[in-house]
XYZ file of C-alpha atoms in Angstrom:
765
model
C -119.971 -17.587 7.704
C -118.166 -16.826 10.956
C -115.558 -14.784 9.116
C -118.249 -13.017 7.100
C -119.869 -11.880 10.347
C -116.636 -10.931 12.085
C -115.288 -9.008 9.095
C -117.643 -6.123 9.860
C -116.353 -5.811 13.424
C -112.735 -5.952 12.241
C -113.228 -3.251 9.609
C -115.110 -1.123 12.166
C -111.909 -0.976 14.224
C -109.997 0.496 11.300
C -112.759 2.760 9.935
C -111.691 5.931 11.830
C -108.091 5.410 10.704
C -109.150 4.905 7.085
C -111.267 8.050 7.270
C -108.361 10.076 8.614
C -106.086 8.806 5.842
C -108.592 9.297 2.998
C -111.555 11.418 4.118
C -113.007 11.847 0.616
C -112.747 8.243 -0.473
C -113.223 6.480 2.843
C -116.917 5.767 2.320
C -116.270 4.173 -1.071
C -113.470 2.060 0.390
C -115.525 0.959 3.382
C -118.532 0.184 1.187
C -116.508 -2.529 -0.519
C -117.058 -4.804 2.488
C -120.891 -4.779 2.529
C -120.824 -4.992 -1.257
C -118.480 -7.987 -1.088
C -120.657 -9.633 1.559
C -123.726 -9.097 -0.603
C -122.013 -10.789 -3.548
C -120.735 -13.538 -1.246
C -124.210 -14.363 0.009
C -125.692 -13.939 -3.455
C -123.419 -16.770 -4.515
C -125.442 -19.122 -2.316
C -128.782 -18.055 -3.794
C -129.036 -20.979 -6.218
C -128.125 -23.543 -3.599
C -130.420 -22.163 -0.919
C -133.292 -21.612 -3.338
C -133.007 -25.292 -4.189
C -133.929 -26.151 -0.635
C -130.478 -26.771 0.788
C -129.526 -25.320 4.172
C -125.859 -24.436 4.741
C -124.490 -24.814 8.256
C -121.209 -24.320 10.040
C -120.394 -24.785 13.702
C -117.412 -24.286 15.986
C -117.282 -24.985 19.719
C -117.374 -21.890 21.951
C -118.562 -22.842 25.448
C -119.623 -26.492 25.165
C -120.351 -26.856 28.871
C -122.970 -24.096 28.563
C -124.397 -25.442 25.319
C -123.138 -22.419 23.368
C -121.508 -22.890 20.004
C -120.623 -20.633 17.113
C -123.306 -22.211 14.949
C -124.478 -20.463 11.812
C -127.148 -21.469 9.369
C -128.097 -20.104 5.950
C -131.545 -20.961 4.637
C -133.948 -18.953 2.520
C -135.081 -16.684 5.348
C -131.546 -15.943 6.567
C -130.322 -15.343 3.007
C -133.149 -12.897 2.270
C -132.243 -10.856 5.347
C -128.487 -11.121 4.711
C -128.896 -9.741 1.189
C -130.967 -6.821 2.502
C -128.464 -6.087 5.250
C -125.479 -6.180 2.917
C -127.120 -4.466 -0.052
C -128.735 -1.619 1.832
C -125.618 -1.370 3.984
C -123.600 -0.654 0.838
C -125.938 2.164 -0.175
C -125.976 3.607 3.339
C -122.190 3.626 3.737
C -121.725 5.420 0.401
C -124.519 7.851 1.300
C -122.914 8.550 4.683
C -119.760 9.704 2.946
C -121.653 12.561 1.309
C -124.077 13.281 4.140
C -121.336 13.590 6.764
C -118.687 15.118 4.534
C -116.400 17.238 6.677
C -117.930 16.026 9.928
C -115.150 15.605 12.510
C -116.558 12.275 13.706
C -117.521 10.761 10.366
C -114.981 7.966 10.837
C -116.617 7.077 14.119
C -120.015 6.962 12.406
C -118.689 4.549 9.790
C -117.345 2.339 12.579
C -120.726 2.255 14.318
C -122.499 1.476 11.046
C -120.196 -1.427 10.204
C -120.481 -2.821 13.729
C -124.239 -2.652 13.461
C -124.185 -4.398 10.086
C -122.060 -7.199 11.501
C -124.383 -7.537 14.493
C -127.431 -7.815 12.263
C -125.724 -10.451 10.135
C -124.990 -12.342 13.338
C -128.656 -12.194 14.345
C -129.993 -13.606 11.089
C -127.275 -16.234 10.619
C -127.023 -17.594 14.177
C -128.243 -21.122 14.689
C -127.722 -21.049 18.450
C -130.183 -19.229 20.690
C -127.582 -17.758 23.029
C -125.349 -16.745 20.128
C -128.348 -15.035 18.549
C -128.963 -13.230 21.830
C -125.376 -11.967 21.920
C -125.725 -10.429 18.452
C -129.227 -9.211 19.353
C -127.798 -7.172 22.198
C -124.931 -5.946 20.020
C -127.510 -4.440 17.667
C -128.989 -2.584 20.657
C -125.587 -1.245 21.693
C -124.499 -0.226 18.191
C -127.883 1.375 17.472
C -127.571 3.283 20.764
C -124.297 4.719 19.506
C -125.809 5.590 16.122
C -128.959 7.218 17.517
C -126.919 9.210 20.015
C -124.243 10.103 17.467
C -124.937 13.816 17.928
C -124.414 13.341 21.636
C -124.089 17.032 22.336
C -127.827 17.403 21.710
C -130.013 16.431 24.647
C -132.757 15.052 22.394
C -130.311 12.695 20.718
C -129.009 11.431 24.065
C -132.526 10.977 25.408
C -133.713 9.136 22.295
C -130.674 6.850 22.348
C -131.232 6.012 26.004
C -134.916 5.367 25.419
C -134.199 3.000 22.540
C -131.584 1.199 24.597
C -133.818 0.811 27.645
C -136.856 -0.383 25.705
C -135.028 -2.818 23.442
C -132.589 -3.809 26.185
C -135.439 -4.568 28.573
C -137.027 -6.691 25.888
C -133.674 -8.372 25.389
C -133.595 -9.489 29.009
C -137.042 -11.020 28.611
C -135.843 -12.673 25.436
C -132.859 -14.224 27.200
C -135.134 -15.764 29.810
C -137.398 -17.012 27.024
C -134.455 -18.559 25.171
C -133.260 -20.397 28.271
C -136.735 -21.785 28.906
C -137.041 -22.685 25.229
C -133.764 -24.569 25.416
C -135.068 -26.427 28.461
C -138.375 -27.298 26.818
C -136.873 -28.156 23.434
C -133.891 -30.057 24.763
C -131.363 -28.012 22.802
C -130.181 -24.468 22.190
C -129.665 -25.118 18.475
C -132.470 -23.509 16.497
C -132.269 -26.080 13.721
C -132.877 -28.862 16.258
C -135.675 -27.071 18.104
C -137.463 -26.277 14.837
C -138.279 -29.941 14.434
C -139.653 -30.210 17.962
C -142.479 -27.703 17.774
C -145.031 -30.191 19.097
C -142.800 -30.941 22.099
C -142.374 -27.242 22.926
C -146.054 -26.410 22.483
C -146.951 -29.354 24.722
C -144.578 -28.259 27.440
C -145.899 -26.479 30.569
C -143.243 -23.857 29.830
C -144.851 -22.966 26.491
C -146.876 -19.962 27.667
C -144.014 -18.392 29.666
C -141.696 -18.944 26.688
C -144.213 -17.399 24.325
C -144.776 -14.344 26.521
C -141.065 -13.666 26.992
C -140.160 -14.148 23.339
C -143.022 -11.931 22.180
C -141.948 -9.160 24.561
C -138.448 -9.304 23.105
C -139.704 -9.282 19.516
C -142.333 -6.586 20.081
C -139.910 -4.202 21.761
C -137.368 -4.595 18.988
C -139.885 -4.168 16.196
C -141.734 -1.275 17.838
C -145.050 -3.036 18.256
C -147.772 -1.551 20.436
C -147.302 -0.605 23.278
C -143.518 -0.434 22.712
C -143.760 1.529 19.463
C -142.922 5.014 20.774
C -139.141 4.635 20.771
C -138.854 4.289 17.002
C -140.161 7.756 15.967
C -138.118 9.324 18.758
C -135.042 7.577 17.399
C -135.287 9.792 14.315
C -132.854 12.033 16.189
C -130.190 9.852 14.590
C -128.473 11.071 11.412
C -130.512 10.202 8.333
C -128.241 7.359 7.104
C -128.642 5.689 10.488
C -132.406 6.188 10.381
C -132.564 4.600 6.959
C -130.440 1.631 7.957
C -131.722 0.985 11.474
C -135.348 1.890 11.318
C -136.426 1.193 7.788
C -134.428 -1.730 6.589
C -132.747 -3.758 9.277
C -132.803 -3.252 13.049
C -136.547 -3.027 13.516
C -136.838 -6.046 11.262
C -134.849 -8.088 13.782
C -138.012 -8.670 15.794
C -139.815 -9.622 12.600
C -137.026 -12.045 11.795
C -137.279 -13.602 15.237
C -141.025 -14.113 14.901
C -140.495 -15.674 11.482
C -137.624 -17.874 12.677
C -139.490 -19.223 15.700
C -142.826 -19.552 13.951
C -142.369 -23.310 13.305
C -141.628 -23.807 17.018
C -144.084 -21.467 18.734
C -146.671 -20.920 15.988
C -149.622 -23.071 14.887
C -151.339 -22.421 18.190
C -154.089 -19.937 19.159
C -151.862 -18.667 21.962
C -149.508 -17.420 19.240
C -151.965 -16.502 16.521
C -154.355 -14.327 18.526
C -151.915 -11.958 20.285
C -149.448 -11.682 17.399
C -152.178 -10.993 14.855
C -154.049 -8.567 17.107
C -150.955 -6.602 18.131
C -149.803 -6.450 14.513
C -153.168 -5.203 13.261
C -153.433 -2.598 16.014
C -149.897 -1.359 15.359
C -150.542 -1.240 11.625
C -153.648 0.939 11.937
C -152.345 3.161 14.745
C -149.039 3.786 12.962
C -150.795 4.706 9.701
C -153.204 7.057 11.467
C -150.497 8.891 13.388
C -148.293 9.101 10.283
C -151.007 11.010 8.444
C -150.859 13.729 11.087
C -147.109 14.312 10.745
C -145.469 17.020 8.693
C -141.796 16.355 9.366
C -140.240 14.187 6.674
C -138.579 11.599 8.911
C -141.412 11.411 11.425
C -143.867 10.814 8.617
C -141.743 7.949 7.344
C -141.026 6.615 10.827
C -144.676 6.263 11.778
C -145.430 4.618 8.455
C -142.605 2.209 9.268
C -144.331 1.376 12.550
C -147.439 0.619 10.525
C -145.533 -1.570 8.056
C -143.941 -3.522 10.893
C -147.422 -4.104 12.275
C -148.507 -5.472 8.907
C -145.565 -7.885 8.861
C -146.296 -8.991 12.415
C -149.930 -9.574 11.569
C -148.990 -11.775 8.626
C -146.630 -13.838 10.771
C -149.343 -14.236 13.390
C -151.774 -15.719 10.899
C -149.377 -18.536 10.079
C -150.996 -19.484 6.747
C -149.170 -20.091 3.482
C -150.455 -16.916 1.751
C -149.637 -14.867 4.851
C -146.060 -16.187 4.969
C -145.714 -15.462 1.244
C -147.009 -11.934 1.829
C -144.478 -11.398 4.623
C -141.460 -12.418 2.545
C -142.720 -10.321 -0.383
C -143.506 -7.211 1.662
C -140.181 -7.424 3.487
C -137.910 -6.440 0.545
C -140.539 -4.160 -0.967
C -140.743 -2.101 2.212
C -136.962 -2.107 2.664
C -136.428 -0.773 -0.868
C -139.007 1.999 -0.914
C -138.634 3.062 2.712
C -134.849 3.043 2.594
C -134.975 5.116 -0.584
C -137.441 7.644 0.870
C -135.410 8.029 4.054
C -132.278 8.741 2.029
C -134.239 11.174 -0.149
C -135.386 12.970 2.994
C -131.766 13.416 4.012
C -130.799 14.656 0.538
C -133.633 17.209 0.591
C -132.660 18.357 4.066
C -129.047 18.577 2.930
C -129.936 20.653 -0.155
C -132.898 22.762 1.013
C -132.282 22.830 4.763
C -135.927 22.041 5.391
C -137.583 19.041 7.039
C -141.220 20.092 7.008
C -142.916 18.623 3.936
C -145.565 21.354 3.965
C -142.894 23.957 3.290
C -141.214 22.125 0.422
C -142.381 22.117 -3.189
C -141.068 22.313 -6.693
C -137.788 20.523 -6.015
C -138.251 18.369 -9.112
C -136.852 21.122 -11.322
C -133.643 21.546 -9.387
C -133.212 17.980 -8.096
C -134.446 15.823 -10.998
C -132.507 12.655 -10.154
C -133.531 12.729 -6.499
C -137.108 13.470 -7.542
C -137.170 10.488 -9.899
C -135.926 8.191 -7.146
C -138.454 9.588 -4.679
C -141.394 9.213 -7.041
C -140.456 5.664 -8.001
C -140.160 4.729 -4.329
C -143.422 6.497 -3.538
C -145.188 4.644 -6.348
C -143.966 1.365 -4.893
C -145.124 2.409 -1.429
C -148.528 3.283 -2.836
C -148.764 -0.184 -4.339
C -149.046 0.930 -7.947
C -148.323 -1.517 -10.782
C -145.924 -2.641 -12.102
C -143.749 -2.088 -9.022
C -142.755 -4.480 -6.279
C -144.952 -2.609 -3.821
C -147.976 -3.590 -5.890
C -147.115 -7.268 -5.558
C -146.567 -6.802 -1.842
C -149.925 -5.092 -1.355
C -151.669 -7.842 -3.277
C -149.879 -10.337 -1.087
C -150.978 -8.607 2.126
C -154.588 -8.622 0.986
C -154.311 -12.294 0.075
C -152.714 -13.074 3.416
C -155.527 -11.334 5.305
C -158.083 -13.174 3.234
C -156.516 -16.489 4.263
C -156.960 -15.770 7.975
C -158.561 -18.689 9.798
C -160.816 -16.236 11.659
C -161.956 -12.619 11.328
C -160.804 -12.495 7.719
C -163.208 -9.674 6.674
C -162.034 -7.449 9.524
C -158.358 -8.077 8.760
C -158.968 -7.539 5.063
C -160.576 -4.188 5.804
C -157.693 -3.231 8.094
C -155.129 -3.996 5.383
C -157.130 -2.006 2.854
C -157.333 0.982 5.223
C -153.609 0.836 5.872
C -153.001 0.525 2.141
C -155.023 3.671 1.498
C -153.005 5.482 4.160
C -149.766 4.340 2.483
C -150.960 5.881 -0.795
C -151.532 9.223 0.934
C -148.217 9.062 2.805
C -146.399 8.240 -0.425
C -147.952 11.285 -2.037
C -147.041 13.540 0.883
C -143.450 12.312 1.261
C -142.474 11.228 -2.244
C -144.439 13.416 -4.641
C -145.613 16.642 -3.024
C -142.101 18.070 -2.320
C -141.094 17.716 -5.968
C -144.078 19.123 -7.851
C -145.722 22.495 -8.105
C -144.069 25.877 -7.929
C -140.878 26.236 -5.942
C -141.491 27.707 -2.516
C -139.138 30.120 -0.759
C -135.525 29.151 -1.010
C -136.361 25.868 -2.775
C -135.713 27.533 -6.116
C -132.075 28.002 -5.168
C -131.407 24.375 -4.361
C -129.131 22.233 -6.439
C -129.089 18.546 -7.222
C -127.509 16.483 -4.463
C -124.037 15.050 -5.103
C -123.770 11.562 -6.489
C -123.153 10.042 -3.082
C -126.571 11.294 -1.953
C -128.672 10.308 -4.951
C -126.969 7.035 -5.908
C -128.248 5.040 -2.915
C -131.912 6.078 -3.094
C -131.886 5.678 -6.870
C -130.563 2.122 -6.711
C -133.070 1.140 -4.026
C -135.925 2.649 -6.001
C -134.678 0.850 -9.115
C -134.737 -2.455 -7.258
C -138.369 -1.788 -6.429
C -139.083 -1.269 -10.127
C -137.149 -4.348 -11.260
C -138.759 -6.470 -8.567
C -142.142 -5.656 -10.025
C -141.170 -6.046 -13.669
C -139.395 -9.356 -13.043
C -141.577 -10.956 -10.381
C -140.384 -14.476 -11.045
C -136.682 -13.725 -10.657
C -136.697 -13.935 -6.894
C -139.541 -16.449 -6.596
C -137.295 -19.439 -5.680
C -135.596 -17.461 -2.907
C -138.918 -16.147 -1.618
C -140.311 -19.674 -1.660
C -137.360 -20.902 0.399
C -137.906 -18.061 2.881
C -141.630 -18.773 3.198
C -140.893 -22.480 3.651
C -138.532 -21.636 6.519
C -141.315 -19.650 8.212
C -143.897 -22.382 7.806
C -141.570 -25.291 8.482
C -142.895 -26.907 5.297
C -142.512 -26.466 1.553
C -144.471 -23.559 0.106
C -144.279 -21.978 -3.339
C -144.433 -18.208 -3.716
C -145.522 -17.134 -7.180
C -145.755 -13.370 -7.428
C -147.400 -12.095 -10.590
C -148.588 -8.713 -11.833
C -151.812 -10.078 -13.203
C -154.122 -12.543 -11.512
C -157.215 -11.536 -13.417
C -160.177 -9.510 -12.177
C -160.856 -10.673 -8.678
C -161.887 -9.257 -5.342
C -158.284 -8.539 -4.320
C -157.692 -6.419 -7.408
C -160.878 -4.460 -6.766
C -159.942 -3.969 -3.135
C -156.456 -2.864 -4.172
C -157.945 -0.311 -6.572
C -160.316 0.880 -3.861
C -157.341 1.382 -1.524
C -155.605 3.535 -4.132
C -158.755 5.592 -4.671
C -159.224 5.951 -0.925
C -155.591 6.976 -0.560
C -156.057 9.732 -3.136
C -159.024 10.960 -1.153
C -157.022 10.908 2.084
C -154.232 12.820 0.354
C -156.695 15.467 -0.728
C -158.027 15.751 2.826
C -154.611 15.655 4.492
C -154.859 19.170 5.934
C -158.169 18.385 7.627
C -156.695 15.216 9.092
C -153.788 17.185 10.523
C -156.235 19.549 12.183
C -157.446 16.565 14.207
C -154.031 16.358 15.843
C -155.068 18.847 18.543
C -158.137 16.768 19.373
C -156.131 13.557 19.549
C -153.138 15.187 21.146
C -154.405 14.610 24.672
C -154.933 10.915 23.942
C -151.436 10.686 22.496
C -149.927 12.349 25.549
C -151.522 9.721 27.808
C -150.260 6.787 25.758
C -147.320 4.405 26.214
C -144.801 7.177 25.683
C -146.155 9.017 28.716
C -146.002 5.751 30.679
C -142.330 5.507 29.867
C -141.725 9.130 30.900
C -143.625 8.595 34.142
C -141.636 5.457 34.856
C -138.344 7.245 34.272
C -139.377 10.162 36.474
C -140.429 7.740 39.220
C -137.118 5.930 38.934
C -135.201 9.191 39.238
C -137.263 10.237 42.277
C -136.612 6.873 43.893
C -132.896 7.193 43.197
C -132.796 10.672 44.678
C -134.740 9.564 47.755
C -132.575 6.569 48.507
C -129.452 8.629 47.855
C -130.525 11.239 50.381
C -131.387 8.479 52.846
C -128.364 6.240 52.422
C -125.594 8.388 50.957
C -125.016 10.665 53.942
C -121.257 10.913 53.484
C -120.589 9.341 56.895
C -118.470 6.187 56.817
C -119.915 5.100 60.142
C -123.459 5.372 58.785
C -122.535 3.323 55.728
C -121.096 0.573 57.930
C -124.176 0.524 60.134
C -126.463 0.261 57.082
C -124.433 -2.555 55.546
C -124.098 -4.501 58.772
C -127.728 -3.861 59.682
C -128.895 -5.164 56.294
C -126.751 -8.257 56.739
C -128.142 -8.841 60.214
C -131.714 -8.454 59.040
C -131.485 -10.611 55.930
C -128.947 -13.262 56.872
C -130.060 -13.390 60.503
C -133.670 -13.877 59.482
C -132.745 -16.713 57.131
C -130.562 -18.295 59.784
C -133.230 -18.213 62.460
C -135.910 -19.413 60.059
C -133.768 -22.351 58.940
C -133.180 -23.579 62.516
C -129.534 -24.535 62.004
C -127.788 -27.252 63.870
C -124.799 -25.716 65.628
C -121.535 -27.461 66.341
C -120.132 -27.459 69.866
C -117.948 -24.295 70.065
C -114.956 -25.831 71.812
C -115.280 -29.387 70.575
C -111.826 -30.889 69.898
C -109.942 -27.711 70.789
C -106.555 -28.228 72.442
C -105.215 -26.263 75.364
C -102.688 -24.170 73.424
C -105.312 -23.419 70.787
C -107.600 -22.093 73.494
C -104.712 -19.987 74.730
C -104.220 -18.524 71.240
C -107.937 -17.838 70.951
C -107.851 -16.038 74.296
C -104.821 -14.042 73.084
C -106.728 -12.978 69.979
C -109.721 -11.859 72.052
C -107.559 -9.873 74.459
C -105.670 -8.246 71.589
C -108.949 -7.336 69.885
C -110.262 -5.773 73.093
C -107.001 -3.874 73.499
C -107.295 -2.549 69.937
C -110.711 -1.131 70.643
C -109.908 0.324 74.046
C -106.454 1.679 73.244
C -105.892 5.454 73.538
C -102.760 5.295 71.363
C -102.744 4.604 67.656
C -99.394 2.826 67.872
C -100.677 0.548 70.604
C -103.855 -0.113 68.602
C -101.819 -1.091 65.554
C -99.611 -3.369 67.626
C -102.659 -5.017 69.195
C -104.241 -5.469 65.777
C -101.064 -7.118 64.586
C -101.247 -9.486 67.534
C -104.720 -10.514 66.400
C -103.425 -11.356 62.933
C -100.355 -13.221 64.171
C -102.531 -15.209 66.570
C -104.767 -16.319 63.701
C -101.700 -17.212 61.655
C -100.468 -19.440 64.466
C -103.830 -21.202 64.524
C -103.428 -21.836 60.797
C -100.057 -23.473 61.473
C -101.466 -25.664 64.229
C -104.334 -26.695 61.932
C -101.957 -27.804 59.151
C -102.201 -24.815 56.779
C -98.681 -23.346 56.670
C -99.250 -21.647 53.299
C -102.192 -19.702 54.653
C -100.171 -18.868 57.744
C -97.335 -17.484 55.604
C -99.787 -15.362 53.681
C -101.293 -14.116 56.917
C -97.859 -13.267 58.356
C -96.939 -11.270 55.239
C -100.227 -9.396 55.162
C -100.058 -8.542 58.871
C -96.459 -7.412 58.658
C -97.036 -5.192 55.645
C -100.228 -3.793 57.192
C -98.506 -2.911 60.464
C -95.622 -1.248 58.624
C -97.988 0.786 56.450
C -100.058 1.814 59.446
C -96.980 2.943 61.328
C -95.777 4.974 58.337
C -99.191 6.592 57.983
C -99.501 7.476 61.658
C -97.046 10.355 61.265
C -99.483 12.123 58.908
C -102.537 11.835 61.149
C -103.669 14.406 63.724
C -103.418 13.745 67.440
C -105.584 10.942 68.750
C -108.864 12.071 70.243
C -112.253 10.566 70.968
C -114.915 12.298 68.917
C -117.826 9.911 69.545
C -120.218 10.367 72.393
C -120.791 7.574 74.852
C -124.169 6.913 73.280
C -122.624 6.512 69.829
C -119.960 4.238 71.229
C -122.583 2.075 72.917
C -124.572 1.856 69.651
C -121.453 0.905 67.697
C -120.567 -1.705 70.281
C -124.018 -3.289 69.996
C -123.840 -3.375 66.197
C -120.352 -4.855 66.317
C -121.292 -7.540 68.841
C -124.357 -8.494 66.820
C -122.303 -8.748 63.621
C -119.611 -10.786 65.344
C -122.218 -12.990 66.964
C -123.919 -13.601 63.637
C -120.659 -14.626 61.995
C -119.884 -16.936 64.913
C -123.269 -18.598 64.546
C -122.662 -18.933 60.819
C -119.368 -20.689 61.409
C -120.878 -23.026 63.983
C -123.826 -23.742 61.696
C -121.502 -24.519 58.801
C -119.459 -26.835 60.992
C -122.512 -28.486 62.547
C -124.537 -29.262 59.457
C -123.197 -30.997 56.411
C -125.799 -31.851 53.814
C -123.380 -32.874 51.124
C -120.237 -34.988 51.299
C -116.935 -33.190 51.667
C -115.081 -32.374 48.457
C -111.673 -32.199 50.109
C -110.819 -35.670 48.850
C -111.800 -34.703 45.332
C -109.459 -31.709 45.351
C -106.604 -33.840 46.682
C -107.109 -36.456 43.977
C -107.832 -34.129 41.065
C -105.316 -31.338 41.595
C -102.421 -33.139 39.863
C -104.140 -34.934 36.964
C -106.522 -32.079 36.094
C -104.591 -28.928 36.980
C -100.987 -30.199 37.085
C -100.472 -28.668 40.518
C -99.343 -30.216 43.796
C -100.193 -27.202 45.957
C -103.872 -27.923 46.442
C -104.729 -24.498 47.814
C -103.153 -22.800 44.815
C -104.908 -25.171 42.445
C -108.246 -24.384 44.070
C -107.654 -20.649 43.821
C -106.298 -20.616 40.294
C -108.100 -23.503 38.584
C -111.114 -24.943 40.360
C -112.473 -21.558 41.406
C -110.516 -19.502 38.948
C -113.528 -17.359 37.973
C -114.097 -16.440 41.621
C -110.470 -15.414 41.918
C -110.724 -13.452 38.692
C -113.765 -11.659 40.063
C -111.948 -10.788 43.261
C -108.962 -9.487 41.329
C -111.293 -7.469 39.132
C -112.926 -5.892 42.187
C -109.534 -4.941 43.579
C -108.444 -3.565 40.212
C -111.617 -1.478 39.872
C -111.210 -0.175 43.414
C -107.585 0.697 42.663
C -108.555 2.524 39.468
C -111.206 4.430 41.395
C -108.732 5.448 44.064
C -106.203 6.477 41.423
C -108.870 8.553 39.648
C -109.757 10.325 42.887
C -106.114 11.076 43.563
C -105.657 12.453 40.062
C -108.828 14.527 40.220
C -107.080 17.489 41.896
C -110.199 19.552 42.436
C -109.837 23.286 42.524
C -110.372 24.922 45.848
C -113.844 26.171 44.944
C -114.843 22.715 43.647
C -113.981 20.887 46.838
C -116.943 19.847 48.952
């Protein structure tokens, strides 16, 4: 499974090259990987449906509890098949949609990287590994949403998606770490069997809150829902893949995966169910007021995600069955409709559904795919959407509390889906052709093949409801943590659910007929919408920018002296306060010092004073060198000849460089006033005094035993080095040394960039 996940990243590296070599056939070539992965995972369907769970694990960072652990059960397999299958359709579709685009190869690379990241999310069996792939989906989706980076809206939408989902990701990381602490392991398969232990832990509520924030932000649940419709700035293939079929389902997957651990408790059921129901109704209501193709579909996606969340919050067997049934149904019809929207835009150059009609005559294949997908979305028999709608109603009916209210909410949302399906999937293709629609032509095969196949899957899923029943049962069992059979069927007899389903269809037809009146309400509700979560985000960003500007004006004055005073002043305030508050025990300053050491210390002090008071740069450099050589001599007397040699080299090179640079400097002069000099002297003495106190405090208080003996004993057997100082720098604190080298390298690159900038005269400050 590791190689299956990594294969997407590897191919992403070569995608631009493949596109340059074969621009017309690149999409077909690249689509072979997701197709192959789909067939690969499909090969496990029989085994997984039989109840077996496949696992593989390789060590990664054992000391941190991180391993490359992957697991394939019914839930993971269901998601993997959707990711691979829809990924195949999207890659082929992208080849036609972006034909001739100069950066199409880059788009393919982003898409494949995203696919690999999503596979990593659903297959990971380690919490931290899952988090790594979780964040990779955020990064790759940021690149896809902002693909048209020359447009400000695309950049803004990409940043918004990254900030919202990335912020949720940070909360999720904290939740995972606490979950690992409470569950005693970071392996999901181990924690799943310790649900009672986790729910009984005092960390349960913090874990639950953090995990829910991560899941809600990713799956666009209220009040984090606003980023998803804005992300429609992405090219249509990306919208179809990210926001209808996969990325937004990552939060749903997480809720389903952790349901056996965190579920079965009112603290889980109440907020998850309530947020899901609210998101479902709000998304459906706002969708009905939209006229742009993708926005209409995006808001209905928000609603569908709310429905899935609500089912997972209920935690009953029928609700889990409804979730695993609605998941592929929504992916098929919504992915198909998104791709149809792109094909219509590509052919007619129009995105407003109120201005499109009669396309069925000129785009018959696309129209057939759209109508089949719309019928599934409306929940009409004998399509998969019908089974899913029946399942949602059954899941709401099984609610342990407030079942009538939830049942009514699902029915209302179902009626809205019927109207939305009519607006997006039927209305553009019937009636007389409007305007330039009569001149449109059928989309090329690359643009109608994907939506047609997805729509066909929705039809076959309804006609053959038992074909996927074993896999759906395995997925529902993974959600519940116990065996549960899912038995979808087109006919259950005349019962209340069938009547309610029929009422939803009738209500949806009525809503469709009154769609123009509903849109007229947009102006009345517009003010409420402008004061919602989206406006909170905008206000927060504006406040952050104002704060940044204010602190920049205050702190970034361009004066090196001011910067030093701010840095030293902050150190004095923070470190000095902590030092005084802690009441340190100071060592005697001159305890154990020998006469010649005192002489060297006096020499250093005199040389330092001479450096400051010197009126000649050459004399100041010489005095500064005397300070360094004096310290090097102290190193020798204290038994550290290697440090002394380093100090000698550094001082010598520094003095030589200073002397060489002095020729290029203007004549020495004192520019500071006496007041400024006095202020600088006070700041310097305070900083030096603080460091002296720190040294004395460190020497006077030892709370832990010295580790010098450990280094002496362990340097040879553990690091194969006899120079203990080198071993400490390179092995025992190798990461610290790496960090220091990195800082120096970054500073060097920055200096090199400034030197290469070569500003024009009018650009210089």
